[in-house]
PDB file of C-alpha atoms and ligand atoms in Angstrom:
ATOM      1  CA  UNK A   1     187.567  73.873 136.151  1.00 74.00           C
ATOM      2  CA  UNK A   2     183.880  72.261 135.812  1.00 91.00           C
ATOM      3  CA  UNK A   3     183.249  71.505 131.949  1.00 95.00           C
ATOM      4  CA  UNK A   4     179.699  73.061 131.416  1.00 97.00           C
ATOM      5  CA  UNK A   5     179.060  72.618 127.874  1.00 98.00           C
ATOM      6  CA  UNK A   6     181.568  70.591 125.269  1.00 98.00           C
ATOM      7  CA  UNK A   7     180.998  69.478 121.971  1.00 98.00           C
ATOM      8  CA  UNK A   8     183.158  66.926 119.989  1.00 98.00           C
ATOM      9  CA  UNK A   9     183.733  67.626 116.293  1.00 98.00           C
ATOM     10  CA  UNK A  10     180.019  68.661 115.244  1.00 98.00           C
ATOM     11  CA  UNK A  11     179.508  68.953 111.777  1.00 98.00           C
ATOM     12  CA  UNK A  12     175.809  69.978 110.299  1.00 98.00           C
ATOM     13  CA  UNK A  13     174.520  70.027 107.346  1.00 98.00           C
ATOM     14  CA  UNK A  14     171.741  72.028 105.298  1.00 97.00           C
ATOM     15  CA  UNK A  15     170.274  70.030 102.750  1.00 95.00           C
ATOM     16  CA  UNK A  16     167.521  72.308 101.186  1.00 90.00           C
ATOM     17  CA  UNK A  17     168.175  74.159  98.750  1.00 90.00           C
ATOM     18  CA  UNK A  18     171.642  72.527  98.398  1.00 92.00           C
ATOM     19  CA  UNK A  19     173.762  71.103 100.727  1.00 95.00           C
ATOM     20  CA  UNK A  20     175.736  72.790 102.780  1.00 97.00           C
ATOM     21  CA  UNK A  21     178.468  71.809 105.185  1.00 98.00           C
ATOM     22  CA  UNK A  22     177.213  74.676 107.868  1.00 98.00           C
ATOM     23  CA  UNK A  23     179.316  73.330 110.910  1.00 98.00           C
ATOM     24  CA  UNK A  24     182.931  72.050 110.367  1.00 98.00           C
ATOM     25  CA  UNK A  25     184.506  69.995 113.111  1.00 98.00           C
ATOM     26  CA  UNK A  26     183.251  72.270 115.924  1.00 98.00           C
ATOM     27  CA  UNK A  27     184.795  71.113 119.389  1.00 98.00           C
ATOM     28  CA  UNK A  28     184.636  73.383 122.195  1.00 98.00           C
ATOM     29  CA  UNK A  29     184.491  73.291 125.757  1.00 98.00           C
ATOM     30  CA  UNK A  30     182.806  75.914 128.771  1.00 98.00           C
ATOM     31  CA  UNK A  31     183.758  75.912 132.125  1.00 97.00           C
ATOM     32  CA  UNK A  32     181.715  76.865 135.222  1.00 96.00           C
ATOM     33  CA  UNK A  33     181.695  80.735 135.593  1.00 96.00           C
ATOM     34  CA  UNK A  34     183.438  82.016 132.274  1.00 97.00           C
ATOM     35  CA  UNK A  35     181.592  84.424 130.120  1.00 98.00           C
ATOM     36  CA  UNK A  36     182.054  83.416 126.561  1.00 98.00           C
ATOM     37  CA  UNK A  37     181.251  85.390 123.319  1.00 98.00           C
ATOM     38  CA  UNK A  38     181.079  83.825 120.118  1.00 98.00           C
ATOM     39  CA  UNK A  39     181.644  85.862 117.228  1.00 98.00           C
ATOM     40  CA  UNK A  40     182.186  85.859 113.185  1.00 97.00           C
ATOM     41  CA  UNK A  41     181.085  87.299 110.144  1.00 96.00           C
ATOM     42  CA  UNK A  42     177.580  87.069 109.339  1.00 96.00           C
ATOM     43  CA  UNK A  43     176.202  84.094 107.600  1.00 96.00           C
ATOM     44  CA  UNK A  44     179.443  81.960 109.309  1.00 97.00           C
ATOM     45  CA  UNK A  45     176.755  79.545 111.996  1.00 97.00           C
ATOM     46  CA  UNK A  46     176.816  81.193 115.168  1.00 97.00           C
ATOM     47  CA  UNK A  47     173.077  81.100 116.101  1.00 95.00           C
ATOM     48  CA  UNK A  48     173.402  77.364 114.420  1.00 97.00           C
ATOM     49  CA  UNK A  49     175.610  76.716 116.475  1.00 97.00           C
ATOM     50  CA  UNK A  50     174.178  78.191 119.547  1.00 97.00           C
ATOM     51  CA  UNK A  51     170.885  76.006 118.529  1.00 96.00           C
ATOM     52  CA  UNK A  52     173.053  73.149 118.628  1.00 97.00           C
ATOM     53  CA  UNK A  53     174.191  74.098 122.134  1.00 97.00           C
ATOM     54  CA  UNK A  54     170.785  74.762 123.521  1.00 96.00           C
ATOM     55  CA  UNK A  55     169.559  71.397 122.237  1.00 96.00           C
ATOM     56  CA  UNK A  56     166.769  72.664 120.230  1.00 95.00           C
ATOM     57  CA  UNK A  57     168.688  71.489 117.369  1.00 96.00           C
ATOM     58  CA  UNK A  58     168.696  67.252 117.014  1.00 97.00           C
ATOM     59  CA  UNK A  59     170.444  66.830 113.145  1.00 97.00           C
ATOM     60  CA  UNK A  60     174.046  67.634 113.662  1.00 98.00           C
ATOM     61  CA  UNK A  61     177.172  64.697 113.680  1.00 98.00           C
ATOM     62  CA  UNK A  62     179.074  64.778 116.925  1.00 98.00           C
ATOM     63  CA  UNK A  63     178.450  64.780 120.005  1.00 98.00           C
ATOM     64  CA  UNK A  64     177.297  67.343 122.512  1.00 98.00           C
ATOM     65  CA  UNK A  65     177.826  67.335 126.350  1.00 98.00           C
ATOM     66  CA  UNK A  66     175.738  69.873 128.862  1.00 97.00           C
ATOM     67  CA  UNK A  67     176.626  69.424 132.655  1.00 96.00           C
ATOM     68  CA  UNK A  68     178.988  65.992 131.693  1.00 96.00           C
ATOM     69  CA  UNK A  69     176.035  64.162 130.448  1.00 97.00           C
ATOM     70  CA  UNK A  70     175.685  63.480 126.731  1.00 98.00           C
ATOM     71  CA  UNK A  71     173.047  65.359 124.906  1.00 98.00           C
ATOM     72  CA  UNK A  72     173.317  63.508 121.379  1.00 96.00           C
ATOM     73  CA  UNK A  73     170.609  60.980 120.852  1.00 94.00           C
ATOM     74  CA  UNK A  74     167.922  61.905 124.033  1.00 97.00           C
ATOM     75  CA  UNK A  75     164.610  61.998 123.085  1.00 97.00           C
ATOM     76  CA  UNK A  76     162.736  65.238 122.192  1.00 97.00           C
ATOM     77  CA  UNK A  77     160.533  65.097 125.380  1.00 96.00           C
ATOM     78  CA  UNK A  78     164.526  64.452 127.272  1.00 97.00           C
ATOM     79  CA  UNK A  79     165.540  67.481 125.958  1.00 97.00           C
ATOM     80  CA  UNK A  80     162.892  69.949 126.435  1.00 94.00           C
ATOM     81  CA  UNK A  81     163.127  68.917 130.322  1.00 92.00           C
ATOM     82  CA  UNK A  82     166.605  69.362 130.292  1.00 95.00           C
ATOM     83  CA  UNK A  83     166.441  72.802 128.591  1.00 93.00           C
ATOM     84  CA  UNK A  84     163.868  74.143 131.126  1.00 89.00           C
ATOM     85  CA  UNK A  85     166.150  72.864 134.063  1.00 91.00           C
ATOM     86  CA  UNK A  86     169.415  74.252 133.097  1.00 95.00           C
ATOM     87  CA  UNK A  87     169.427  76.697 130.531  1.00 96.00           C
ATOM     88  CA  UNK A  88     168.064  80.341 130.385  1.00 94.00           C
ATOM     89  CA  UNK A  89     168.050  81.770 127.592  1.00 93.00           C
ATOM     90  CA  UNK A  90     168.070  85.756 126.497  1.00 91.00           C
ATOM     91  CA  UNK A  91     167.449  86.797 122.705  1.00 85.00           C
ATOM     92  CA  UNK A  92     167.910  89.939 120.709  1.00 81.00           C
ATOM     93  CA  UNK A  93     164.098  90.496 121.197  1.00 77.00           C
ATOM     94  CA  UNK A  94     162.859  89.809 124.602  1.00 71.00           C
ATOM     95  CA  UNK A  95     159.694  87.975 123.710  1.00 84.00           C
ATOM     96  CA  UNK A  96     157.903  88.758 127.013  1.00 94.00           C
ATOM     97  CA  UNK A  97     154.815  88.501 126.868  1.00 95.00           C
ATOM     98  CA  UNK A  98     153.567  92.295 126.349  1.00 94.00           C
ATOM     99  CA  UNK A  99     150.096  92.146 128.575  1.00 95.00           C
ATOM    100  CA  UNK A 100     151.256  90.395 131.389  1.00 97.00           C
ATOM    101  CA  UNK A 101     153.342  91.772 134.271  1.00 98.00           C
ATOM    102  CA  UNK A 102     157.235  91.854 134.762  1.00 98.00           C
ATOM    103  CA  UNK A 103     157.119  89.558 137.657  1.00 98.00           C
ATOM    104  CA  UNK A 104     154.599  86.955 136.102  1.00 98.00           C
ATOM    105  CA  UNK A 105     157.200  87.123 132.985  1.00 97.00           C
ATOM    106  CA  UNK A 106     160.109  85.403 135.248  1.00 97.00           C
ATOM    107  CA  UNK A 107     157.775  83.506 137.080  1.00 97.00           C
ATOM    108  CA  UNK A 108     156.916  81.748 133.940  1.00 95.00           C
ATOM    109  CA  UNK A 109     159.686  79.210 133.553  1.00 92.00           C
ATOM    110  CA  UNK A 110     159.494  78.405 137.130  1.00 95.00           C
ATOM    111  CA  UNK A 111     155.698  77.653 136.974  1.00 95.00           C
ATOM    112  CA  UNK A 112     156.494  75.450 133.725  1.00 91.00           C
ATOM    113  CA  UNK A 113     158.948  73.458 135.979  1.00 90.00           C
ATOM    114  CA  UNK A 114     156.625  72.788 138.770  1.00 93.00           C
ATOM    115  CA  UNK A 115     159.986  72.352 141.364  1.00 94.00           C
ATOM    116  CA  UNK A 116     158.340  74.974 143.814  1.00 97.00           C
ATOM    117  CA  UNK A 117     154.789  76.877 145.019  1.00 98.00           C
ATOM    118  CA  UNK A 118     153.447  79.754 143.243  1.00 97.00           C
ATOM    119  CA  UNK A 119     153.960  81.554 146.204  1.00 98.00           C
ATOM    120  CA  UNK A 120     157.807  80.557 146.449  1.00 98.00           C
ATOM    121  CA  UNK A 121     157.891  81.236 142.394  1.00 98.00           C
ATOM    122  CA  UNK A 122     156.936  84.914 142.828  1.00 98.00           C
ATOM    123  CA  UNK A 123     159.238  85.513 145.890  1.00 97.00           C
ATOM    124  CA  UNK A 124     162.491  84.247 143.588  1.00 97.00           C
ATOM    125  CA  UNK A 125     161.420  86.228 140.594  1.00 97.00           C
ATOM    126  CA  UNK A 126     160.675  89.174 142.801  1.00 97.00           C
ATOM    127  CA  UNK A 127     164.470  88.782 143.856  1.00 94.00           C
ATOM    128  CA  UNK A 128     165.572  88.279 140.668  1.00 93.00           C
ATOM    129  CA  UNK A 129     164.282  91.009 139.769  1.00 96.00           C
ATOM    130  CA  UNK A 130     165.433  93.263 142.653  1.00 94.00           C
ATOM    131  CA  UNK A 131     169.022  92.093 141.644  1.00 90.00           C
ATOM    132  CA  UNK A 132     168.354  93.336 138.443  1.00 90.00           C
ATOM    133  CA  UNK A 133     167.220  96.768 139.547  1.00 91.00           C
ATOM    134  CA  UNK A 134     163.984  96.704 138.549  1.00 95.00           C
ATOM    135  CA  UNK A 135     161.983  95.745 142.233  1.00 96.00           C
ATOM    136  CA  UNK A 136     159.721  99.175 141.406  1.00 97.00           C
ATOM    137  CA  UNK A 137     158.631  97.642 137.949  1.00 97.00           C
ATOM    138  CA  UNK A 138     157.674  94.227 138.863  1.00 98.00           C
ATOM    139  CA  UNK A 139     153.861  94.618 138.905  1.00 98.00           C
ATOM    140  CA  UNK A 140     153.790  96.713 135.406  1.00 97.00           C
ATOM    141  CA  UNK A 141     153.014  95.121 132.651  1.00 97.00           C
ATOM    142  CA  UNK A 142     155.802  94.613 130.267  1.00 96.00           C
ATOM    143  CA  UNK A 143     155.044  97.053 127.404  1.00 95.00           C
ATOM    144  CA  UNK A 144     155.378 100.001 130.002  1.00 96.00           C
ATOM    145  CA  UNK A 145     159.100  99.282 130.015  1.00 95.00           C
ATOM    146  CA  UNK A 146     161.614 100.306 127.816  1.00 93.00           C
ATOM    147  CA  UNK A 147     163.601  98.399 125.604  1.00 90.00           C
ATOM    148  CA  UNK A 148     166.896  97.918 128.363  1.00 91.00           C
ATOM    149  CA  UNK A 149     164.471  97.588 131.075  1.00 93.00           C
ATOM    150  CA  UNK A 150     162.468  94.704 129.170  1.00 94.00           C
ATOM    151  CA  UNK A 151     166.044  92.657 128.399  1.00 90.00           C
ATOM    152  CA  UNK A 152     166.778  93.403 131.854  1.00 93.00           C
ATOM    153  CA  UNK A 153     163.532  91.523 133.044  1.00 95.00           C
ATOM    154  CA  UNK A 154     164.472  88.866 130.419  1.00 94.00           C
ATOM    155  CA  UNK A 155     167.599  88.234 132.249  1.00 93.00           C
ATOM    156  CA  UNK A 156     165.560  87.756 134.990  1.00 94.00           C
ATOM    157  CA  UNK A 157     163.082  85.196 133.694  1.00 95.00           C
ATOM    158  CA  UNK A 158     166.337  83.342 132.248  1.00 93.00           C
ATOM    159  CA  UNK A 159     167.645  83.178 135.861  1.00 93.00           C
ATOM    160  CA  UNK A 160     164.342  81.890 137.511  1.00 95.00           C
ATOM    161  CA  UNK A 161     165.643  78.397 137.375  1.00 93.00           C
ATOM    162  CA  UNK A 162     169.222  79.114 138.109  1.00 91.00           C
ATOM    163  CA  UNK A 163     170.304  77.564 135.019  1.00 95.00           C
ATOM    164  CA  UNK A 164     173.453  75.526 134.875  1.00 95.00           C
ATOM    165  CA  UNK A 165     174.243  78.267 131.755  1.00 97.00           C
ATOM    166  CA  UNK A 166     172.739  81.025 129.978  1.00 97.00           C
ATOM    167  CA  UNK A 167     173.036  81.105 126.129  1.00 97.00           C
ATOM    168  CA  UNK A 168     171.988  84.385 124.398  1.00 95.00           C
ATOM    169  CA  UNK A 169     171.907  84.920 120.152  1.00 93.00           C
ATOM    170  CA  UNK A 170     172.793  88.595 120.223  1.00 92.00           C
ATOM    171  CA  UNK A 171     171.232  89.282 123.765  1.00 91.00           C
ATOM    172  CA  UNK A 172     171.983  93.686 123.107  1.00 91.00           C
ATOM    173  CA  UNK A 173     171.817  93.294 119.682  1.00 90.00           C
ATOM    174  CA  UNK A 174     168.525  95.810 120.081  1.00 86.00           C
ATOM    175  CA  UNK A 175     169.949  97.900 123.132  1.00 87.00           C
ATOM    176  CA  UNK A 176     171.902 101.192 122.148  1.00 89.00           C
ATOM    177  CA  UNK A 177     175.736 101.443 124.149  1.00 91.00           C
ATOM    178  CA  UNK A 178     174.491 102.487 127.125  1.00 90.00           C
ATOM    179  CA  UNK A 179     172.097  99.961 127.603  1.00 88.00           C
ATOM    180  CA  UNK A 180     174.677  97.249 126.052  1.00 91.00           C
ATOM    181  CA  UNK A 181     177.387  98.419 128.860  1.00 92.00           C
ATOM    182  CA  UNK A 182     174.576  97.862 131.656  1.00 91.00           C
ATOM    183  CA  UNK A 183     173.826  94.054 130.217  1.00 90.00           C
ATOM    184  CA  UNK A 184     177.644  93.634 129.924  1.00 94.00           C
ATOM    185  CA  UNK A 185     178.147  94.282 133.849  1.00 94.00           C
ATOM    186  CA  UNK A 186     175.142  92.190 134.950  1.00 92.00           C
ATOM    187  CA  UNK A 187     176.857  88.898 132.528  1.00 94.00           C
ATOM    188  CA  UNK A 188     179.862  89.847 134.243  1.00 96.00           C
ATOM    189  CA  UNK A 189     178.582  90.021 137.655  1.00 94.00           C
ATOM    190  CA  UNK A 190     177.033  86.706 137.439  1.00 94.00           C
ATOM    191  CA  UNK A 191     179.713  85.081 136.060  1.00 96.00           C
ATOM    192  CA  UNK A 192     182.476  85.978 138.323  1.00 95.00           C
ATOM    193  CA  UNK A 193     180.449  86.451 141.534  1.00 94.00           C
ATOM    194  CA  UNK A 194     177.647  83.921 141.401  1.00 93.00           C
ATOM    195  CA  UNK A 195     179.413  81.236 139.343  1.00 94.00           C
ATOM    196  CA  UNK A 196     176.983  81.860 136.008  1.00 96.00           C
ATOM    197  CA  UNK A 197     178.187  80.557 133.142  1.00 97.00           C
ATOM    198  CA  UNK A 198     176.940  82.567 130.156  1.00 98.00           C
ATOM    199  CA  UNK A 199     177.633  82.051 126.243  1.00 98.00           C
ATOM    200  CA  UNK A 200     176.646  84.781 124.060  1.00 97.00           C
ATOM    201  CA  UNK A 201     176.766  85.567 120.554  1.00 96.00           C
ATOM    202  CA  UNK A 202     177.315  89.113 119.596  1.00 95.00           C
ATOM    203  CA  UNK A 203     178.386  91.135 116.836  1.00 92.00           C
ATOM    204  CA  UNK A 204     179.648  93.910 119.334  1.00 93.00           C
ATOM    205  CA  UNK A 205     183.338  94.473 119.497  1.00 92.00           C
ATOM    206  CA  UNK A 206     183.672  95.875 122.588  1.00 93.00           C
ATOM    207  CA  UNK A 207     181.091  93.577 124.295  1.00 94.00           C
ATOM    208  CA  UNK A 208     183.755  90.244 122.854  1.00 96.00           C
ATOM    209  CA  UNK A 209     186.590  92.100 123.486  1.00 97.00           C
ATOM    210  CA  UNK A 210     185.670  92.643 127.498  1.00 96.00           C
ATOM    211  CA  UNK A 211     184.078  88.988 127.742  1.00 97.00           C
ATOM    212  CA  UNK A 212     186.502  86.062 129.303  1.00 97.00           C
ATOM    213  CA  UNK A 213     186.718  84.116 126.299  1.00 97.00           C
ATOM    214  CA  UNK A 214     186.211  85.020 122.327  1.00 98.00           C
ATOM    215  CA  UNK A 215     185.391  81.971 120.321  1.00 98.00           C
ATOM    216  CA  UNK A 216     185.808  82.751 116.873  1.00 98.00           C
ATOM    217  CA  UNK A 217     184.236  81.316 113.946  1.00 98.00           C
ATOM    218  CA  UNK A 218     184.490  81.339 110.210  1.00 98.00           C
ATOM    219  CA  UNK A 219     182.870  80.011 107.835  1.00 98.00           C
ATOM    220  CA  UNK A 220     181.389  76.915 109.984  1.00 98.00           C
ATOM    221  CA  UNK A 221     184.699  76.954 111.509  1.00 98.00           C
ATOM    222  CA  UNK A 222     186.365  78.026 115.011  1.00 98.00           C
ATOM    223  CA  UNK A 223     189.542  80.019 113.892  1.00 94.00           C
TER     224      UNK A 223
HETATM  225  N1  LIG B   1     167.308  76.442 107.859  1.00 58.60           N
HETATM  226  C1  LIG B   1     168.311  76.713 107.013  1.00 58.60           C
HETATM  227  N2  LIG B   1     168.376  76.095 105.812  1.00 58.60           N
HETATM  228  C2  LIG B   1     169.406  76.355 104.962  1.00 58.60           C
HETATM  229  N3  LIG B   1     170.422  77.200 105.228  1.00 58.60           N
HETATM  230  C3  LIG B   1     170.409  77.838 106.397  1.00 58.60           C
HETATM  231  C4  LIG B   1     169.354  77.641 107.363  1.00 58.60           C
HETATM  232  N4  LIG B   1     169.609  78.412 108.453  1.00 58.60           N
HETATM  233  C5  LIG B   1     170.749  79.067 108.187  1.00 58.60           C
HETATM  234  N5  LIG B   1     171.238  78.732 106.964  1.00 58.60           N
HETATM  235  C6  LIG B   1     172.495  79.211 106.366  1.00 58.60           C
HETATM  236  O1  LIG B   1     173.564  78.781 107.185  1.00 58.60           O
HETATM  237  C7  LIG B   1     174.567  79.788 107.301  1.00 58.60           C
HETATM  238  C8  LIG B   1     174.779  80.118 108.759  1.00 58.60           C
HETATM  239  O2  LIG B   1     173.633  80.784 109.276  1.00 58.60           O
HETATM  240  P1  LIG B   1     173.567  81.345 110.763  1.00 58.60           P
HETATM  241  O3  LIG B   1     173.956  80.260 111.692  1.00 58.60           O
HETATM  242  O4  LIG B   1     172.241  81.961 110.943  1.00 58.60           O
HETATM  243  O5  LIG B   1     174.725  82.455 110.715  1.00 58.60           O
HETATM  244  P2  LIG B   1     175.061  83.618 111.759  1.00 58.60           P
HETATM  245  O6  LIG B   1     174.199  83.463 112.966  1.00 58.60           O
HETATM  246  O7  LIG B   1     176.524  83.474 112.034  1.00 58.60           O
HETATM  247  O8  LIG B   1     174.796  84.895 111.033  1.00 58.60           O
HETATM  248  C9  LIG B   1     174.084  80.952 106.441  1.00 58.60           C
HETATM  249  O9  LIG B   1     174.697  80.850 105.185  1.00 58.60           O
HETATM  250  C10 LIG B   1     172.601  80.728 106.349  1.00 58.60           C
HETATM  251  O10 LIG B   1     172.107  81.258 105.151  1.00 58.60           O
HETATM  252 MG1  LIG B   2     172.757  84.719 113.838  1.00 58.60          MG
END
């Protein structure tokens, strides 16, 4: 299988208000297509980890990999172009932008990449939003939808660039069952019919327990 994201003993530290060993020898590796949860106790460094793994977070020992090219070391400026490339991301609250409308939402990250038109930008996130179910919504204005329909549209806007992976921190951690089930088949849909890689973090049993892969962590550790 196609290594997607690896890391190679990563350690982190806190320093302030005392140091703290956060991350312990963390090596891991994601392949093309699997749909990975991480989970753990609160407080054990999942969403620093995930931080780590979306390359937002620079002070860490080890090395990080995304897409077979090394990660450690770029530059800040690198980085943020490699982000906006090839990772979409989906958090426990959407962040959409309230007053503007479900399609501009998605189109967002495209327009921020400047690969294609405006006018191709809005067809893709019109698709991506028809595979998402939500075609009828696209021209309301975020705040009109409910909470599953906005993390729905999120999805969406972390799909407009068809990112090499899609990292979420708790991506249903604010979506009742229902609405968690409905997120759970669209991950799963992705990954095993359109190749998506996707690594979430999630304190959801059943979510982790139905996913491909359960990384575990403890205390800074994988177990
Ligand atoms: N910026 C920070 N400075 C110091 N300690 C932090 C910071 N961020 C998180 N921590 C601590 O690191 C540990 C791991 O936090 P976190 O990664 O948020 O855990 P999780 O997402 O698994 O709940 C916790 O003990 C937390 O208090
Ligand atoms: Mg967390």
């Amino acid at each position: 299988m196609k290594s997607i994201l690896k890391t190679q003993l990563v350690n982190k530290f806190f320093h302030d208000p005392n140091e703290f060993h956060v991350l312990k020898d963390i090596s891991i590796e994601v392949d093309k297509g699997e749909l990975v949860t991480l989970v753990g106790k609160s407080g054990c460094g999942k969403s620093t980890l995930l931080y780590i793994l979306s390359t937002m977070d620079r002070d860490y020992k080890g090395d990080l990999y995304l897409d077979n090219e090394l990660m450690t070391h770029k530059s800040i400026d690198e980085l943020a172009a490699i982000r906006n490339e090839k990772i979409g991301f989906v958090f426990q609250f959407h962040y959409l932008l309230q007053e503007f409308s479900c399609l501009k939402n998605v189109m967002i990250p495209a327009l921020r990449l400047g690969k294609l038109s405006p006018q191709e930008i809005e067809a893709k996130a019109y698709e991506r939003l028809k595979t998402l179910g939500l075609a009828d919504q696209a021209l309301k204005n975020a705040s009109k939808l409910s909470g599953g329909q906005q993390q729905r549209v999120a999805i969406a806007r972390a799909l407009i660039n068809d990112p090499l992976i899609i990292m979420g921190d708790e991506p249903t951690g604010n979506l009742d069952s229902k609405n968690t089930a409905i997120v759970f088949e669209i991950f799963k849909d992705l990954a095993h019919n359109a190749g998506q890689t996707i690594i979430a973090v999630t304190h959801d049993e059943d979510f982790a327990q139905k996913s491909d892969r359960i990384i575990e962590m403890k205390d800074g550790m994988i177990i």
